[in-house]
Amino acid sequence: MLFDTHAHYDDERFDKDRYEIIEKVHQEGVSYIINASSDVKSVRVSVELAQKYPYVYAAIGIHPHNAEEVCSNIIPSLYEWAACDKVVAIGEIGLDYYYDFTPREVQIRCFAEQISVAKELSLPIIVHNRDSHEDVLRIIKGENAKEVGGVFHCFSGSVEMAREVLNNNFYISVGGPVTFKNARRVLEVLKYVPDDRLLVETDCPYLTPEPYR
């Protein structure tokens, strides 16, 4: 069985053939898909796709790039969307210090608020972490995200960080970057992480593996 634990079929690049592709990948052996959200629009589409296809599930949340969307009128909406029984996680949420599209203090507040929602709903979280290892781990521990656990998607940290992640009730997933020429660190992590704590993902349409980039 193949389980794509992280995809973005809500992305505009799928507007012309979204349904055809989702149906094709299932026919070709992908048993289940989790569609991860990034903003309000993608949350809506993710839930719609989950309701349309029995093998598609939704994760709802606001990506750090869009963290300024998180305010008093959106957090309550997460509870409403989570009422759908096909919603299985809060995500993707986290920090991105590589692009810094949103002020870091806003990203941090948004991340912490959505962890609180996940704990109230007893849902795991899908963590986005780019060049923000120290703060992500600090918030995970400070907010006691271990209570619900989840997954660090497209893991880019060290073996030492992987140990901390696993100890805090999280899984680790890797995608296309494992095929990149500079993938030395992630290969070391793969050797360390137990098979039963390792997930696979496409993150489509992003992070296409070599040689298809």
PDB file of C-alpha atoms in Angstrom:
ATOM      1  CA  MET A   1       0.000   0.000   0.000  1.00  0.00           C
ATOM      2  CA  LEU A   2       1.175   3.508  -0.841  1.00  0.00           C
ATOM      3  CA  PHE A   3      -0.048   6.419   1.289  1.00  0.00           C
ATOM      4  CA  ASP A   4       0.793   9.916   0.077  1.00  0.00           C
ATOM      5  CA  THR A   5       0.768  11.612   3.467  1.00  0.00           C
ATOM      6  CA  HIS A   6       1.188  15.135   2.101  1.00  0.00           C
ATOM      7  CA  ALA A   7      -0.122  16.553  -1.175  1.00  0.00           C
ATOM      8  CA  HIS A   8      -1.507  19.862  -2.439  1.00  0.00           C
ATOM      9  CA  TYR A   9      -4.081  19.021  -5.093  1.00  0.00           C
ATOM     10  CA  ASP A  10      -5.790  22.314  -4.273  1.00  0.00           C
ATOM     11  CA  ASP A  11      -2.875  24.124  -5.985  1.00  0.00           C
ATOM     12  CA  GLU A  12      -3.833  26.215  -9.018  1.00  0.00           C
ATOM     13  CA  ARG A  13      -1.464  24.182 -11.180  1.00  0.00           C
ATOM     14  CA  PHE A  14      -4.018  21.363 -10.968  1.00  0.00           C
ATOM     15  CA  ASP A  15      -6.949  23.528 -12.052  1.00  0.00           C
ATOM     16  CA  LYS A  16      -7.091  21.989 -15.542  1.00  0.00           C
ATOM     17  CA  ASP A  17      -6.902  18.314 -14.583  1.00  0.00           C
ATOM     18  CA  ARG A  18      -7.263  18.024 -10.789  1.00  0.00           C
ATOM     19  CA  TYR A  19      -9.891  15.290 -10.740  1.00  0.00           C
ATOM     20  CA  GLU A  20      -8.319  13.272 -13.542  1.00  0.00           C
ATOM     21  CA  ILE A  21      -4.956  13.180 -11.745  1.00  0.00           C
ATOM     22  CA  ILE A  22      -6.418  12.280  -8.347  1.00  0.00           C
ATOM     23  CA  GLU A  23      -8.343   9.410  -9.909  1.00  0.00           C
ATOM     24  CA  LYS A  24      -5.326   8.280 -11.953  1.00  0.00           C
ATOM     25  CA  VAL A  25      -2.911   8.114  -9.001  1.00  0.00           C
ATOM     26  CA  HIS A  26      -5.426   6.041  -7.070  1.00  0.00           C
ATOM     27  CA  GLN A  27      -5.853   3.672  -9.998  1.00  0.00           C
ATOM     28  CA  GLU A  28      -2.074   3.322 -10.213  1.00  0.00           C
ATOM     29  CA  GLY A  29      -1.648   2.216  -6.621  1.00  0.00           C
ATOM     30  CA  VAL A  30      -1.852   5.162  -4.227  1.00  0.00           C
ATOM     31  CA  SER A  31      -4.358   3.891  -1.684  1.00  0.00           C
ATOM     32  CA  TYR A  32      -4.771   7.060   0.370  1.00  0.00           C
ATOM     33  CA  ILE A  33      -3.932  10.766   0.142  1.00  0.00           C
ATOM     34  CA  ILE A  34      -3.879  13.530   2.736  1.00  0.00           C
ATOM     35  CA  ASN A  35      -4.350  16.929   1.142  1.00  0.00           C
ATOM     36  CA  ALA A  36      -2.646  19.546   3.305  1.00  0.00           C
ATOM     37  CA  SER A  37      -3.930  23.109   3.397  1.00  0.00           C
ATOM     38  CA  SER A  38      -2.058  26.403   3.387  1.00  0.00           C
ATOM     39  CA  ASP A  39      -4.710  29.150   3.452  1.00  0.00           C
ATOM     40  CA  VAL A  40      -8.444  29.614   3.770  1.00  0.00           C
ATOM     41  CA  LYS A  41      -9.128  28.839   0.111  1.00  0.00           C
ATOM     42  CA  SER A  42      -7.093  25.627   0.181  1.00  0.00           C
ATOM     43  CA  VAL A  43      -8.816  24.509   3.379  1.00  0.00           C
ATOM     44  CA  ARG A  44     -12.141  24.710   1.570  1.00  0.00           C
ATOM     45  CA  VAL A  45     -10.844  22.813  -1.460  1.00  0.00           C
ATOM     46  CA  SER A  46      -9.132  20.180   0.721  1.00  0.00           C
ATOM     47  CA  VAL A  47     -12.358  19.467   2.567  1.00  0.00           C
ATOM     48  CA  GLU A  48     -14.291  19.340  -0.710  1.00  0.00           C
ATOM     49  CA  LEU A  49     -11.818  16.826  -2.182  1.00  0.00           C
ATOM     50  CA  ALA A  50     -12.015  14.705   0.964  1.00  0.00           C
ATOM     51  CA  GLN A  51     -15.787  14.658   0.740  1.00  0.00           C
ATOM     52  CA  LYS A  52     -15.683  13.784  -2.966  1.00  0.00           C
ATOM     53  CA  TYR A  53     -13.209  10.882  -2.787  1.00  0.00           C
ATOM     54  CA  PRO A  54     -13.317   8.102  -0.159  1.00  0.00           C
ATOM     55  CA  TYR A  55      -9.526   7.716  -0.329  1.00  0.00           C
ATOM     56  CA  VAL A  56      -8.718  11.425   0.161  1.00  0.00           C
ATOM     57  CA  TYR A  57      -8.467  13.010   3.615  1.00  0.00           C
ATOM     58  CA  ALA A  58      -7.901  16.625   4.597  1.00  0.00           C
ATOM     59  CA  ALA A  59      -5.534  18.507   6.874  1.00  0.00           C
ATOM     60  CA  ILE A  60      -6.684  22.030   7.665  1.00  0.00           C
ATOM     61  CA  GLY A  61      -4.423  24.886   8.700  1.00  0.00           C
ATOM     62  CA  ILE A  62      -2.637  28.083   7.762  1.00  0.00           C
ATOM     63  CA  HIS A  63       0.917  27.868   6.370  1.00  0.00           C
ATOM     64  CA  PRO A  64       3.496  30.289   7.820  1.00  0.00           C
ATOM     65  CA  HIS A  65       3.602  32.126   4.476  1.00  0.00           C
ATOM     66  CA  ASN A  66      -0.031  33.029   5.077  1.00  0.00           C
ATOM     67  CA  ALA A  67       0.149  33.433   8.846  1.00  0.00           C
ATOM     68  CA  GLU A  68      -1.273  36.952   8.793  1.00  0.00           C
ATOM     69  CA  GLU A  69      -4.598  35.344   7.836  1.00  0.00           C
ATOM     70  CA  VAL A  70      -4.828  33.865  11.320  1.00  0.00           C
ATOM     71  CA  CYS A  71      -6.985  36.178  13.383  1.00  0.00           C
ATOM     72  CA  SER A  72     -10.104  35.986  15.501  1.00  0.00           C
ATOM     73  CA  ASN A  73     -12.406  35.304  12.542  1.00  0.00           C
ATOM     74  CA  ILE A  74     -10.364  32.371  11.167  1.00  0.00           C
ATOM     75  CA  ILE A  75      -9.487  30.294  14.233  1.00  0.00           C
ATOM     76  CA  PRO A  76     -13.216  29.650  14.932  1.00  0.00           C
ATOM     77  CA  SER A  77     -13.579  28.543  11.305  1.00  0.00           C
ATOM     78  CA  LEU A  78     -10.993  25.804  11.872  1.00  0.00           C
ATOM     79  CA  TYR A  79     -13.314  24.274  14.451  1.00  0.00           C
ATOM     80  CA  GLU A  80     -16.175  24.389  11.957  1.00  0.00           C
ATOM     81  CA  TRP A  81     -14.149  22.747   9.174  1.00  0.00           C
ATOM     82  CA  ALA A  82     -12.868  20.120  11.591  1.00  0.00           C
ATOM     83  CA  ALA A  83     -16.438  18.932  12.067  1.00  0.00           C
ATOM     84  CA  CYS A  84     -16.007  17.065   8.773  1.00  0.00           C
ATOM     85  CA  ASP A  85     -15.106  13.478   9.659  1.00  0.00           C
ATOM     86  CA  LYS A  86     -12.571  13.392   6.786  1.00  0.00           C
ATOM     87  CA  VAL A  87     -10.408  16.030   8.512  1.00  0.00           C
ATOM     88  CA  VAL A  88      -7.559  14.106  10.148  1.00  0.00           C
ATOM     89  CA  ALA A  89      -4.937  16.740  11.054  1.00  0.00           C
ATOM     90  CA  ILE A  90      -4.158  20.424  11.520  1.00  0.00           C
ATOM     91  CA  GLY A  91      -1.665  21.497   8.893  1.00  0.00           C
ATOM     92  CA  GLU A  92       0.394  22.418   7.399  1.00  0.00           C
ATOM     93  CA  ILE A  93       1.512  24.793  10.104  1.00  0.00           C
ATOM     94  CA  GLY A  94       4.889  25.910  11.390  1.00  0.00           C
ATOM     95  CA  LEU A  95       7.682  28.367  10.663  1.00  0.00           C
ATOM     96  CA  ASP A  96       9.547  29.406   7.524  1.00  0.00           C
ATOM     97  CA  TYR A  97      12.600  31.597   8.083  1.00  0.00           C
ATOM     98  CA  TYR A  98      13.981  30.947   4.598  1.00  0.00           C
ATOM     99  CA  TYR A  99      11.519  33.182   2.751  1.00  0.00           C
ATOM    100  CA  ASP A 100      10.257  35.203   5.737  1.00  0.00           C
ATOM    101  CA  PHE A 101       7.145  36.215   3.813  1.00  0.00           C
ATOM    102  CA  THR A 102       5.478  36.886   7.165  1.00  0.00           C
ATOM    103  CA  PRO A 103       7.099  38.559  10.204  1.00  0.00           C
ATOM    104  CA  ARG A 104       8.552  35.905  12.475  1.00  0.00           C
ATOM    105  CA  GLU A 105       6.605  37.006  15.530  1.00  0.00           C
ATOM    106  CA  VAL A 106       3.384  36.562  13.538  1.00  0.00           C
ATOM    107  CA  GLN A 107       4.472  33.114  12.360  1.00  0.00           C
ATOM    108  CA  ILE A 108       5.249  32.079  15.926  1.00  0.00           C
ATOM    109  CA  ARG A 109       1.890  33.283  17.246  1.00  0.00           C
ATOM    110  CA  CYS A 110       0.037  31.584  14.395  1.00  0.00           C
ATOM    111  CA  PHE A 111       1.875  28.313  14.978  1.00  0.00           C
ATOM    112  CA  ALA A 112       1.165  28.310  18.708  1.00  0.00           C
ATOM    113  CA  GLU A 113      -2.518  29.192  18.216  1.00  0.00           C
ATOM    114  CA  GLN A 114      -3.044  26.338  15.787  1.00  0.00           C
ATOM    115  CA  ILE A 115      -1.312  23.863  18.087  1.00  0.00           C
ATOM    116  CA  SER A 116      -3.864  24.890  20.726  1.00  0.00           C
ATOM    117  CA  VAL A 117      -6.667  24.176  18.261  1.00  0.00           C
ATOM    118  CA  ALA A 118      -5.170  20.766  17.482  1.00  0.00           C
ATOM    119  CA  LYS A 119      -4.999  19.895  21.175  1.00  0.00           C
ATOM    120  CA  GLU A 120      -8.608  20.936  21.753  1.00  0.00           C
ATOM    121  CA  LEU A 121      -9.708  18.815  18.789  1.00  0.00           C
ATOM    122  CA  SER A 122      -7.330  15.917  19.601  1.00  0.00           C
ATOM    123  CA  LEU A 123      -5.875  16.052  16.087  1.00  0.00           C
ATOM    124  CA  PRO A 124      -2.208  15.570  15.142  1.00  0.00           C
ATOM    125  CA  ILE A 125      -0.322  18.398  13.438  1.00  0.00           C
ATOM    126  CA  ILE A 126       1.651  18.554  10.197  1.00  0.00           C
ATOM    127  CA  VAL A 127       4.725  20.713  10.762  1.00  0.00           C
ATOM    128  CA  HIS A 128       6.417  22.907   8.159  1.00  0.00           C
ATOM    129  CA  ASN A 129       9.936  23.812   9.262  1.00  0.00           C
ATOM    130  CA  ARG A 130      12.415  25.644   7.069  1.00  0.00           C
ATOM    131  CA  ASP A 131      15.551  27.214   8.547  1.00  0.00           C
ATOM    132  CA  SER A 132      13.707  27.506  11.869  1.00  0.00           C
ATOM    133  CA  HIS A 133      14.758  24.342  13.710  1.00  0.00           C
ATOM    134  CA  GLU A 134      15.436  25.911  17.102  1.00  0.00           C
ATOM    135  CA  ASP A 135      12.208  27.903  17.334  1.00  0.00           C
ATOM    136  CA  VAL A 136      10.052  25.055  15.993  1.00  0.00           C
ATOM    137  CA  LEU A 137      11.339  22.654  18.629  1.00  0.00           C
ATOM    138  CA  ARG A 138      10.993  25.284  21.346  1.00  0.00           C
ATOM    139  CA  ILE A 139       7.350  25.897  20.447  1.00  0.00           C
ATOM    140  CA  ILE A 140       6.579  22.184  20.076  1.00  0.00           C
ATOM    141  CA  LYS A 141       7.872  21.607  23.592  1.00  0.00           C
ATOM    142  CA  GLY A 142       6.475  24.803  25.112  1.00  0.00           C
ATOM    143  CA  GLU A 143       2.980  24.167  23.755  1.00  0.00           C
ATOM    144  CA  ASN A 144       3.163  20.474  24.706  1.00  0.00           C
ATOM    145  CA  ALA A 145       2.391  19.407  21.142  1.00  0.00           C
ATOM    146  CA  LYS A 146       3.599  15.975  22.222  1.00  0.00           C
ATOM    147  CA  GLU A 147       0.065  15.516  23.511  1.00  0.00           C
ATOM    148  CA  VAL A 148      -1.253  15.138  19.937  1.00  0.00           C
ATOM    149  CA  GLY A 149       1.953  14.429  18.014  1.00  0.00           C
ATOM    150  CA  GLY A 150       2.029  14.501  14.243  1.00  0.00           C
ATOM    151  CA  VAL A 151       4.644  14.644  11.530  1.00  0.00           C
ATOM    152  CA  PHE A 152       7.536  16.879  10.511  1.00  0.00           C
ATOM    153  CA  HIS A 153       6.976  16.963   6.764  1.00  0.00           C
ATOM    154  CA  CYS A 154       9.870  17.245   4.294  1.00  0.00           C
ATOM    155  CA  PHE A 155      12.299  16.839   7.176  1.00  0.00           C
ATOM    156  CA  SER A 156      15.493  18.867   6.714  1.00  0.00           C
ATOM    157  CA  GLY A 157      17.109  18.659  10.128  1.00  0.00           C
ATOM    158  CA  SER A 158      19.996  16.664  11.527  1.00  0.00           C
ATOM    159  CA  VAL A 159      20.047  13.254  13.176  1.00  0.00           C
ATOM    160  CA  GLU A 160      20.165  15.047  16.536  1.00  0.00           C
ATOM    161  CA  MET A 161      17.025  16.976  15.672  1.00  0.00           C
ATOM    162  CA  ALA A 162      15.349  13.793  14.425  1.00  0.00           C
ATOM    163  CA  ARG A 163      15.960  12.269  17.848  1.00  0.00           C
ATOM    164  CA  GLU A 164      14.188  15.225  19.507  1.00  0.00           C
ATOM    165  CA  VAL A 165      11.307  14.988  17.047  1.00  0.00           C
ATOM    166  CA  LEU A 166      10.798  11.278  17.643  1.00  0.00           C
ATOM    167  CA  ASN A 167      11.002  11.738  21.414  1.00  0.00           C
ATOM    168  CA  ASN A 168       8.177  14.279  21.194  1.00  0.00           C
ATOM    169  CA  ASN A 169       5.704  11.871  19.589  1.00  0.00           C
ATOM    170  CA  PHE A 170       6.254  12.912  15.970  1.00  0.00           C
ATOM    171  CA  TYR A 171       6.856  11.007  12.775  1.00  0.00           C
ATOM    172  CA  ILE A 172       9.287  12.107  10.084  1.00  0.00           C
ATOM    173  CA  SER A 173       8.508  12.239   6.394  1.00  0.00           C
ATOM    174  CA  VAL A 174      10.688  12.778   3.361  1.00  0.00           C
ATOM    175  CA  GLY A 175       9.874  13.422  -0.278  1.00  0.00           C
ATOM    176  CA  GLY A 176      11.619  14.415  -3.468  1.00  0.00           C
ATOM    177  CA  PRO A 177      14.647  16.063  -1.789  1.00  0.00           C
ATOM    178  CA  VAL A 178      15.944  12.627  -0.796  1.00  0.00           C
ATOM    179  CA  THR A 179      16.899  12.221  -4.474  1.00  0.00           C
ATOM    180  CA  PHE A 180      18.806  15.521  -4.732  1.00  0.00           C
ATOM    181  CA  LYS A 181      22.569  15.494  -5.163  1.00  0.00           C
ATOM    182  CA  ASN A 182      23.084  17.403  -1.890  1.00  0.00           C
ATOM    183  CA  ALA A 183      20.909  15.007   0.131  1.00  0.00           C
ATOM    184  CA  ARG A 184      23.677  13.763   2.419  1.00  0.00           C
ATOM    185  CA  ARG A 185      22.025  14.921   5.664  1.00  0.00           C
ATOM    186  CA  VAL A 186      18.600  13.485   4.901  1.00  0.00           C
ATOM    187  CA  LEU A 187      20.181  10.138   3.985  1.00  0.00           C
ATOM    188  CA  GLU A 188      21.832  10.059   7.403  1.00  0.00           C
ATOM    189  CA  VAL A 189      18.443  10.751   8.999  1.00  0.00           C
ATOM    190  CA  LEU A 190      16.826   7.950   6.987  1.00  0.00           C
ATOM    191  CA  LYS A 191      19.374   5.483   8.334  1.00  0.00           C
ATOM    192  CA  TYR A 192      18.577   6.607  11.870  1.00  0.00           C
ATOM    193  CA  VAL A 193      14.765   6.788  11.874  1.00  0.00           C
ATOM    194  CA  PRO A 194      12.975   3.458  12.563  1.00  0.00           C
ATOM    195  CA  ASP A 195      10.868   2.244   9.657  1.00  0.00           C
ATOM    196  CA  ASP A 196       7.663   2.481  11.683  1.00  0.00           C
ATOM    197  CA  ARG A 197       8.261   6.212  12.336  1.00  0.00           C
ATOM    198  CA  LEU A 198       9.012   7.123   8.721  1.00  0.00           C
ATOM    199  CA  LEU A 199       6.396   8.389   6.261  1.00  0.00           C
ATOM    200  CA  VAL A 200       6.491   9.146   2.533  1.00  0.00           C
ATOM    201  CA  GLU A 201       4.985  12.089   0.711  1.00  0.00           C
ATOM    202  CA  THR A 202       4.972  13.807  -2.665  1.00  0.00           C
ATOM    203  CA  ASP A 203       4.210  17.381  -1.545  1.00  0.00           C
ATOM    204  CA  CYS A 204       2.947  17.670  -5.117  1.00  0.00           C
ATOM    205  CA  PRO A 205       3.198  19.839  -7.138  1.00  0.00           C
ATOM    206  CA  TYR A 206       6.334  20.831  -5.197  1.00  0.00           C
ATOM    207  CA  LEU A 207       9.627  19.026  -4.534  1.00  0.00           C
ATOM    208  CA  THR A 208       9.578  16.884  -7.657  1.00  0.00           C
ATOM    209  CA  PRO A 209      12.276  14.171  -7.429  1.00  0.00           C
ATOM    210  CA  GLU A 210      15.238  13.895  -9.728  1.00  0.00           C
ATOM    211  CA  PRO A 211      15.431  13.413 -12.673  1.00  0.00           C
ATOM    212  CA  TYR A 212      11.952  14.899 -13.262  1.00  0.00           C
ATOM    213  CA  ARG A 213      12.478  18.420 -11.958  1.00  0.00           C
TER     214      ARG A 213
END
